[in-house]
Amino acid sequence: MNNAVLMIYTGGTIGMVQNEQGVLQPFKLDRISDAIPLLKNVPYRIDSCQLESIIDSSDMCVRVWSEIAQIIENEYDKYDGFVVLHGTDTMAYTASALSFMLENLGKPVVLTGSQLPLGMLRSDGRGNIVGALEIASQRVNIPEVSIFFEDKLYRGNRSTKISAQNFDAFASFNYPPLATAGIDISYNKHLVFYPECDDFQVHKSLNENVAILTLFPGITSKLVNSILETPDLEGVVISSYGSGNAPTEGWFIDALQKAAERGIILYDVTQCKSGTVRIGQYATSYDLGRIGVVSGYDITIEAAITKLMYLLGRYSDKEQVRKMLKQSLRGEITV
Ligand code: ASP
Protein backbone atom coordinates (compact mmCIF):
# COMPACT_ATOMS: atom_id res chain seq x y z
CA MET A 1 0.00 0.00 0.00
CA ASN A 2 1.15 3.55 -0.77
CA ASN A 3 2.32 5.84 1.97
CA ALA A 4 -0.05 8.62 2.97
CA VAL A 5 0.52 12.21 4.06
CA LEU A 6 -1.96 14.49 5.79
CA MET A 7 -1.62 18.14 4.83
CA ILE A 8 -2.95 20.53 7.49
CA TYR A 9 -3.69 24.01 6.18
CA THR A 10 -3.52 26.80 8.77
CA GLY A 11 -3.29 29.88 6.52
CA GLY A 12 -0.52 32.33 5.66
CA THR A 13 0.66 33.78 2.36
CA ILE A 14 1.07 30.37 0.74
CA GLY A 15 -2.66 29.75 0.64
CA MET A 16 -3.51 32.48 -1.81
CA VAL A 17 -4.47 31.77 -5.41
CA GLN A 18 -6.09 34.04 -7.99
CA ASN A 19 -9.83 33.65 -8.54
CA GLU A 20 -11.49 34.24 -11.92
CA GLN A 21 -11.32 37.99 -11.37
CA GLY A 22 -7.58 37.79 -10.74
CA VAL A 23 -8.02 38.51 -7.01
CA LEU A 24 -5.84 36.60 -4.54
CA GLN A 25 -7.87 34.57 -2.06
CA PRO A 26 -7.25 31.52 0.15
CA PHE A 27 -7.27 28.32 -1.88
CA LYS A 28 -9.55 25.40 -1.19
CA LEU A 29 -7.42 22.52 0.00
CA ASP A 30 -9.11 19.97 -2.19
CA ARG A 31 -7.95 22.08 -5.17
CA ILE A 32 -4.26 21.83 -4.27
CA SER A 33 -3.61 19.59 -7.27
CA ASP A 34 -5.14 22.32 -9.51
CA ALA A 35 -2.51 24.69 -8.17
CA ILE A 36 0.24 22.04 -8.54
CA PRO A 37 -1.05 19.55 -11.19
CA LEU A 38 1.95 17.22 -10.94
CA LEU A 39 0.86 16.30 -7.40
CA LYS A 40 -1.67 13.96 -9.05
CA ASN A 41 1.23 11.69 -10.04
CA VAL A 42 3.14 11.34 -6.78
CA PRO A 43 3.61 7.81 -5.42
CA TYR A 44 1.88 8.57 -2.09
CA ARG A 45 -1.63 9.60 -1.11
CA ILE A 46 -2.24 13.20 -0.03
CA ASP A 47 -5.23 13.94 2.17
CA SER A 48 -5.92 17.37 3.54
CA CYS A 49 -7.76 19.23 6.24
CA GLN A 50 -7.82 22.76 7.55
CA LEU A 51 -8.17 24.61 10.82
CA GLU A 52 -11.55 25.85 11.96
CA SER A 53 -10.48 29.33 10.90
CA ILE A 54 -7.68 30.11 8.49
CA ILE A 55 -5.31 32.69 9.94
CA ASP A 56 -2.40 34.94 9.16
CA SER A 57 0.25 33.44 11.41
CA SER A 58 0.58 36.72 13.33
CA ASP A 59 -2.69 35.61 14.95
CA MET A 60 -1.15 32.30 16.08
CA CYS A 61 -1.88 31.43 19.72
CA VAL A 62 -1.83 28.55 22.19
CA ARG A 63 -5.42 27.55 21.31
CA VAL A 64 -4.46 27.05 17.66
CA TRP A 65 -1.30 25.10 18.58
CA SER A 66 -3.58 22.77 20.57
CA GLU A 67 -5.89 22.45 17.58
CA ILE A 68 -2.99 21.43 15.31
CA ALA A 69 -1.64 19.00 17.92
CA GLN A 70 -5.13 17.52 18.34
CA ILE A 71 -5.43 16.88 14.59
CA ILE A 72 -2.05 15.13 14.57
CA GLU A 73 -3.04 13.06 17.62
CA ASN A 74 -6.37 12.01 16.05
CA GLU A 75 -4.82 11.11 12.69
CA TYR A 76 -1.46 9.80 13.90
CA ASP A 77 -2.03 6.12 13.14
CA LYS A 78 -3.55 6.74 9.70
CA TYR A 79 -0.63 8.64 8.14
CA ASP A 80 3.09 8.21 7.55
CA GLY A 81 3.74 11.91 7.92
CA PHE A 82 2.20 15.37 8.21
CA VAL A 83 2.73 18.66 6.39
CA VAL A 84 1.57 21.84 8.09
CA LEU A 85 1.03 24.81 5.74
CA HIS A 86 1.68 27.89 7.84
CA GLY A 87 2.46 31.59 7.52
CA THR A 88 6.14 32.33 7.81
CA ASP A 89 5.94 35.06 10.47
CA THR A 90 5.50 32.75 13.47
CA MET A 91 6.40 29.44 11.85
CA ALA A 92 9.50 29.02 14.03
CA TYR A 93 7.39 29.52 17.18
CA THR A 94 4.82 26.94 16.04
CA ALA A 95 7.53 24.45 15.06
CA SER A 96 9.16 24.91 18.47
CA ALA A 97 5.88 24.60 20.38
CA LEU A 98 4.82 21.47 18.47
CA SER A 99 8.23 19.88 19.02
CA PHE A 100 7.62 20.02 22.78
CA MET A 101 3.91 19.15 22.60
CA LEU A 102 4.52 16.00 20.52
CA GLU A 103 6.60 13.73 22.76
CA ASN A 104 8.23 10.60 21.31
CA LEU A 105 7.15 11.61 17.84
CA GLY A 106 7.87 8.75 15.44
CA LYS A 107 6.81 10.38 12.16
CA PRO A 108 7.75 13.56 10.27
CA VAL A 109 5.78 16.75 10.88
CA VAL A 110 7.05 19.23 8.29
CA LEU A 111 6.03 22.89 8.37
CA THR A 112 6.25 24.97 5.24
CA GLY A 113 4.87 28.13 3.70
CA SER A 114 6.01 30.72 1.19
CA GLN A 115 6.99 34.32 0.69
CA LEU A 116 4.80 34.68 -2.42
CA PRO A 117 1.28 33.23 -2.69
CA LEU A 118 0.88 29.91 -4.51
CA GLY A 119 -1.29 31.71 -7.07
CA MET A 120 1.56 33.93 -8.28
CA LEU A 121 3.80 32.92 -11.14
CA ARG A 122 7.07 33.33 -9.25
CA SER A 123 5.77 31.73 -6.06
CA ASP A 124 8.25 29.82 -3.94
CA GLY A 125 5.26 27.86 -2.56
CA ARG A 126 5.28 25.05 -5.15
CA GLY A 127 8.85 23.95 -4.44
CA ASN A 128 8.31 24.25 -0.69
CA ILE A 129 5.11 22.18 -0.68
CA VAL A 130 6.47 19.50 -3.00
CA GLY A 131 9.68 19.17 -0.95
CA ALA A 132 7.79 19.08 2.35
CA LEU A 133 5.42 16.42 1.01
CA GLU A 134 8.25 14.27 -0.23
CA ILE A 135 10.01 14.46 3.14
CA ALA A 136 6.77 13.75 5.03
CA SER A 137 6.03 10.77 2.81
CA GLN A 138 8.97 9.04 4.50
CA ARG A 139 11.36 7.71 1.93
CA VAL A 140 13.69 8.39 4.83
CA ASN A 141 12.07 8.78 8.24
CA ILE A 142 12.87 12.12 9.92
CA PRO A 143 10.65 11.81 13.02
CA GLU A 144 10.94 15.45 14.04
CA VAL A 145 8.96 18.65 13.81
CA SER A 146 10.89 20.40 11.06
CA ILE A 147 10.69 23.36 8.69
CA PHE A 148 11.29 22.87 4.97
CA PHE A 149 11.99 26.14 3.21
CA GLU A 150 13.91 27.02 0.04
CA ASP A 151 15.73 23.68 -0.29
CA LYS A 152 16.68 23.20 3.36
CA LEU A 153 15.12 21.08 6.06
CA TYR A 154 15.76 22.54 9.50
CA ARG A 155 14.99 21.22 12.96
CA GLY A 156 11.92 23.25 13.89
CA ASN A 157 13.06 24.25 17.36
CA ARG A 158 16.43 25.48 16.00
CA SER A 159 14.91 27.66 13.28
CA THR A 160 14.37 31.37 13.05
CA LYS A 161 12.83 33.62 10.40
CA ILE A 162 15.63 35.83 9.08
CA SER A 163 14.15 37.60 6.06
CA ALA A 164 10.88 39.33 5.26
CA GLN A 165 11.91 39.52 1.59
CA ASN A 166 14.08 36.64 0.46
CA PHE A 167 12.88 33.18 -0.51
CA ASP A 168 15.66 31.96 1.75
CA ALA A 169 13.66 33.14 4.77
CA PHE A 170 14.80 30.77 7.54
CA ALA A 171 18.05 29.83 9.19
CA SER A 172 19.27 27.55 11.92
CA PHE A 173 22.41 29.16 13.29
CA ASN A 174 23.33 26.66 15.96
CA TYR A 175 22.48 23.38 14.21
CA PRO A 176 23.14 22.20 10.64
CA PRO A 177 20.25 21.42 8.23
CA LEU A 178 18.75 17.93 8.53
CA ALA A 179 18.54 17.72 4.74
CA THR A 180 19.30 19.72 1.62
CA ALA A 181 17.27 19.45 -1.57
CA GLY A 182 19.06 19.59 -4.91
CA ILE A 183 18.45 17.13 -7.74
CA ASP A 184 18.06 14.63 -4.90
CA ILE A 185 17.21 15.30 -1.28
CA SER A 186 20.34 14.58 0.68
CA TYR A 187 19.66 13.69 4.31
CA ASN A 188 22.04 14.16 7.24
CA LYS A 189 20.74 11.15 9.10
CA HIS A 190 23.38 11.40 11.81
CA LEU A 191 21.87 14.76 12.86
CA VAL A 192 18.32 13.50 13.29
CA PHE A 193 16.69 13.42 16.74
CA TYR A 194 15.05 10.04 17.32
CA PRO A 195 12.45 9.43 20.05
CA GLU A 196 13.46 7.52 23.17
CA CYS A 197 10.58 5.06 22.74
CA ASP A 198 7.39 4.62 20.71
CA ASP A 199 5.07 5.90 23.44
CA PHE A 200 3.78 8.90 21.43
CA GLN A 201 2.14 11.45 23.72
CA VAL A 202 0.55 14.81 23.01
CA HIS A 203 0.67 17.57 25.64
CA LYS A 204 -1.83 20.26 24.84
CA SER A 205 -1.87 22.43 27.91
CA LEU A 206 0.69 25.21 27.70
CA ASN A 207 1.13 27.88 30.37
CA GLU A 208 0.82 31.42 28.98
CA ASN A 209 2.04 33.19 32.13
CA VAL A 210 5.42 33.90 30.58
CA ALA A 211 7.24 36.94 29.23
CA ILE A 212 10.31 37.99 27.28
CA LEU A 213 12.39 40.75 28.84
CA THR A 214 14.61 42.14 26.07
CA LEU A 215 17.58 44.05 27.42
CA PHE A 216 18.91 47.19 25.74
CA PRO A 217 21.28 49.92 26.93
CA GLY A 218 19.10 52.51 28.66
CA ILE A 219 16.41 50.10 29.86
CA THR A 220 14.63 51.61 32.87
CA SER A 221 13.72 50.08 36.20
CA LYS A 222 10.11 51.12 35.48
CA LEU A 223 9.98 48.86 32.43
CA VAL A 224 11.82 45.95 34.07
CA ASN A 225 9.59 46.09 37.14
CA SER A 226 6.41 46.36 35.13
CA ILE A 227 7.31 43.13 33.34
CA LEU A 228 8.51 41.26 36.43
CA GLU A 229 5.48 42.36 38.44
CA THR A 230 2.96 41.19 35.83
CA PRO A 231 0.17 39.41 37.73
CA ASP A 232 0.43 35.58 37.68
CA LEU A 233 3.81 35.65 35.92
CA GLU A 234 5.64 32.31 36.27
CA GLY A 235 8.55 32.42 33.84
CA VAL A 236 10.64 35.05 32.05
CA VAL A 237 13.07 34.68 29.19
CA ILE A 238 15.76 37.32 29.69
CA SER A 239 16.98 38.18 26.22
CA SER A 240 20.52 39.03 27.26
CA TYR A 241 23.72 40.25 25.63
CA GLY A 242 26.54 38.10 24.22
CA SER A 243 27.26 35.02 26.29
CA GLY A 244 24.34 35.75 28.63
CA ASN A 245 25.39 39.10 30.10
CA ALA A 246 23.21 41.76 31.72
CA PRO A 247 23.59 45.10 33.54
CA THR A 248 25.28 44.87 36.94
CA GLU A 249 23.41 47.86 38.43
CA GLY A 250 21.93 47.26 41.86
CA TRP A 251 18.32 48.07 40.91
CA PHE A 252 18.41 45.51 38.08
CA ILE A 253 19.88 42.67 40.13
CA ASP A 254 17.47 43.48 43.01
CA ALA A 255 14.47 43.34 40.68
CA LEU A 256 15.57 39.92 39.37
CA GLN A 257 16.31 38.64 42.86
CA LYS A 258 12.86 39.65 44.12
CA ALA A 259 11.22 37.99 41.12
CA ALA A 260 13.21 34.80 41.77
CA GLU A 261 12.11 34.89 45.44
CA ARG A 262 8.49 35.09 44.29
CA GLY A 263 9.11 31.77 42.46
CA ILE A 264 9.38 33.24 38.95
CA ILE A 265 11.73 31.22 36.76
CA LEU A 266 14.34 33.39 35.02
CA TYR A 267 15.81 31.94 31.83
CA ASP A 268 18.90 33.49 30.25
CA VAL A 269 18.86 33.43 26.42
CA THR A 270 21.32 35.36 24.30
CA GLN A 271 20.24 38.00 21.77
CA CYS A 272 23.05 36.75 19.51
CA LYS A 273 21.91 34.69 16.56
CA SER A 274 24.59 32.08 17.18
CA GLY A 275 26.67 30.89 20.10
CA THR A 276 25.81 29.99 23.65
CA VAL A 277 25.18 31.41 27.12
CA ARG A 278 27.97 30.92 29.66
CA ILE A 279 26.77 32.22 33.01
CA GLY A 280 29.70 33.34 35.16
CA GLN A 281 32.17 33.79 32.31
CA TYR A 282 32.03 37.57 32.80
CA ALA A 283 31.34 39.59 35.94
CA THR A 284 28.20 40.82 34.11
CA SER A 285 26.60 37.41 34.40
CA TYR A 286 28.07 36.32 37.73
CA ASP A 287 25.15 37.75 39.75
CA LEU A 288 22.64 36.05 37.48
CA GLY A 289 24.14 32.70 38.43
CA ARG A 290 24.03 33.64 42.12
CA ILE A 291 20.31 34.49 41.89
CA GLY A 292 19.58 31.16 40.21
CA VAL A 293 18.94 32.34 36.64
CA VAL A 294 18.86 29.25 34.39
CA SER A 295 21.17 29.10 31.36
CA GLY A 296 19.46 28.81 27.97
CA TYR A 297 22.70 27.58 26.37
CA ASP A 298 22.29 27.98 22.57
CA ILE A 299 18.48 27.92 22.45
CA THR A 300 16.56 30.26 20.12
CA ILE A 301 14.13 32.79 21.60
CA GLU A 302 11.27 30.95 19.85
CA ALA A 303 12.22 27.63 21.41
CA ALA A 304 12.94 29.20 24.81
CA ILE A 305 9.53 30.83 25.27
CA THR A 306 7.65 27.75 24.06
CA LYS A 307 9.79 25.41 26.21
CA LEU A 308 8.88 27.53 29.24
CA MET A 309 5.18 27.39 28.30
CA TYR A 310 5.36 23.63 27.84
CA LEU A 311 7.24 22.86 31.06
CA LEU A 312 5.17 25.25 33.21
CA GLY A 313 2.03 23.74 31.67
CA ARG A 314 3.14 20.22 32.47
CA TYR A 315 4.85 20.44 35.87
CA SER A 316 3.82 22.37 38.95
CA ASP A 317 7.13 21.60 40.70
CA LYS A 318 9.36 24.58 39.84
CA GLU A 319 12.54 22.59 40.56
CA GLN A 320 11.47 20.04 37.95
CA VAL A 321 10.92 22.86 35.44
CA ARG A 322 14.35 24.34 36.18
CA LYS A 323 15.99 20.91 35.83
CA MET A 324 14.30 20.20 32.50
CA LEU A 325 15.09 23.64 31.09
CA LYS A 326 18.75 22.63 31.34
CA GLN A 327 18.18 19.38 29.45
CA SER A 328 17.82 18.87 25.73
CA LEU A 329 14.27 17.54 25.42
CA ARG A 330 13.89 17.53 21.62
CA GLY A 331 17.35 18.49 20.41
CA GLU A 332 16.71 22.20 21.02
CA ILE A 333 19.98 22.87 22.87
CA THR A 334 23.55 21.68 22.85
CA VAL A 335 24.48 21.08 26.47
N1 ASP B 1 1.88 37.39 7.41
C1 ASP B 1 2.02 36.10 6.74
C2 ASP B 1 1.86 35.02 7.81
O1 ASP B 1 2.75 34.77 8.55
C3 ASP B 1 3.35 36.01 6.07
C4 ASP B 1 3.62 34.72 5.39
O2 ASP B 1 2.86 33.80 5.35
O3 ASP B 1 4.74 34.59 4.84
O4 ASP B 1 0.81 34.43 7.88
PDB file of N, CA and C and ligand atoms in Angstrom, residues 11-14 55-58 86-90 114-115 161, ligand 1:
ATOM      1  N   GLY A  11      -3.175  28.527   7.069  1.00  0.00           N
ATOM      2  CA  GLY A  11      -3.294  29.884   6.516  1.00  0.00           C
ATOM      3  C   GLY A  11      -1.943  30.409   6.073  1.00  0.00           C
ATOM      4  N   GLY A  12      -1.782  31.725   6.090  1.00  0.00           N
ATOM      5  CA  GLY A  12      -0.522  32.332   5.657  1.00  0.00           C
ATOM      6  C   GLY A  12      -0.530  32.653   4.178  1.00  0.00           C
ATOM      7  N   THR A  13       0.533  33.327   3.755  1.00  0.00           N
ATOM      8  CA  THR A  13       0.663  33.777   2.364  1.00  0.00           C
ATOM      9  C   THR A  13       0.520  32.642   1.367  1.00  0.00           C
ATOM     10  N   ILE A  14       1.041  31.478   1.703  1.00  0.00           N
ATOM     11  CA  ILE A  14       1.072  30.371   0.739  1.00  0.00           C
ATOM     12  C   ILE A  14      -0.314  30.048   0.192  1.00  0.00           C
ATOM     13  N   ILE A  55      -5.842  31.449   9.357  1.00  0.00           N
ATOM     14  CA  ILE A  55      -5.305  32.694   9.939  1.00  0.00           C
ATOM     15  C   ILE A  55      -3.998  33.142   9.283  1.00  0.00           C
ATOM     16  N   ASP A  56      -3.749  34.427   9.365  1.00  0.00           N
ATOM     17  CA  ASP A  56      -2.399  34.943   9.162  1.00  0.00           C
ATOM     18  C   ASP A  56      -1.639  34.499  10.415  1.00  0.00           C
ATOM     19  N   SER A  57      -0.406  34.050  10.253  1.00  0.00           N
ATOM     20  CA  SER A  57       0.254  33.437  11.413  1.00  0.00           C
ATOM     21  C   SER A  57       0.587  34.447  12.504  1.00  0.00           C
ATOM     22  N   SER A  58       0.407  35.739  12.242  1.00  0.00           N
ATOM     23  CA  SER A  58       0.579  36.716  13.326  1.00  0.00           C
ATOM     24  C   SER A  58      -0.528  36.567  14.365  1.00  0.00           C
ATOM     25  N   HIS A  86       1.688  26.907   6.753  1.00  0.00           N
ATOM     26  CA  HIS A  86       1.679  27.892   7.839  1.00  0.00           C
ATOM     27  C   HIS A  86       2.292  29.188   7.332  1.00  0.00           C
ATOM     28  N   GLY A  87       1.808  30.323   7.828  1.00  0.00           N
ATOM     29  CA  GLY A  87       2.460  31.591   7.525  1.00  0.00           C
ATOM     30  C   GLY A  87       3.876  31.600   8.065  1.00  0.00           C
ATOM     31  N   THR A  88       4.730  32.376   7.409  1.00  0.00           N
ATOM     32  CA  THR A  88       6.143  32.328   7.808  1.00  0.00           C
ATOM     33  C   THR A  88       6.427  33.124   9.087  1.00  0.00           C
ATOM     34  N   ASP A  89       5.584  34.137   9.384  1.00  0.00           N
ATOM     35  CA  ASP A  89       5.936  35.062  10.470  1.00  0.00           C
ATOM     36  C   ASP A  89       6.184  34.362  11.805  1.00  0.00           C
ATOM     37  N   THR A  90       5.334  33.424  12.160  1.00  0.00           N
ATOM     38  CA  THR A  90       5.502  32.753  13.466  1.00  0.00           C
ATOM     39  C   THR A  90       5.750  31.253  13.300  1.00  0.00           C
ATOM     40  N   SER A 114       5.314  30.060   2.303  1.00  0.00           N
ATOM     41  CA  SER A 114       6.010  30.716   1.192  1.00  0.00           C
ATOM     42  C   SER A 114       6.024  32.219   1.398  1.00  0.00           C
ATOM     43  N   GLN A 115       6.889  32.849   0.653  1.00  0.00           N
ATOM     44  CA  GLN A 115       6.988  34.319   0.693  1.00  0.00           C
ATOM     45  C   GLN A 115       6.059  34.958  -0.329  1.00  0.00           C
ATOM     46  N   LYS A 161      13.076  32.884  11.653  1.00  0.00           N
ATOM     47  CA  LYS A 161      12.827  33.619  10.401  1.00  0.00           C
ATOM     48  C   LYS A 161      13.834  34.752  10.312  1.00  0.00           C
TER      49      LYS A 161
HETATM   50  N1  ASP B   1       1.879  37.387   7.406  1.00  0.00           N
HETATM   51  C1  ASP B   1       2.025  36.105   6.744  1.00  0.00           C
HETATM   52  C2  ASP B   1       1.864  35.018   7.809  1.00  0.00           C
HETATM   53  O1  ASP B   1       2.751  34.773   8.548  1.00  0.00           O
HETATM   54  C3  ASP B   1       3.347  36.012   6.074  1.00  0.00           C
HETATM   55  C4  ASP B   1       3.625  34.716   5.386  1.00  0.00           C
HETATM   56  O2  ASP B   1       2.863  33.799   5.347  1.00  0.00           O
HETATM   57  O3  ASP B   1       4.739  34.589   4.842  1.00  0.00           O
HETATM   58  O4  ASP B   1       0.807  34.432   7.876  1.00  0.00           O
END
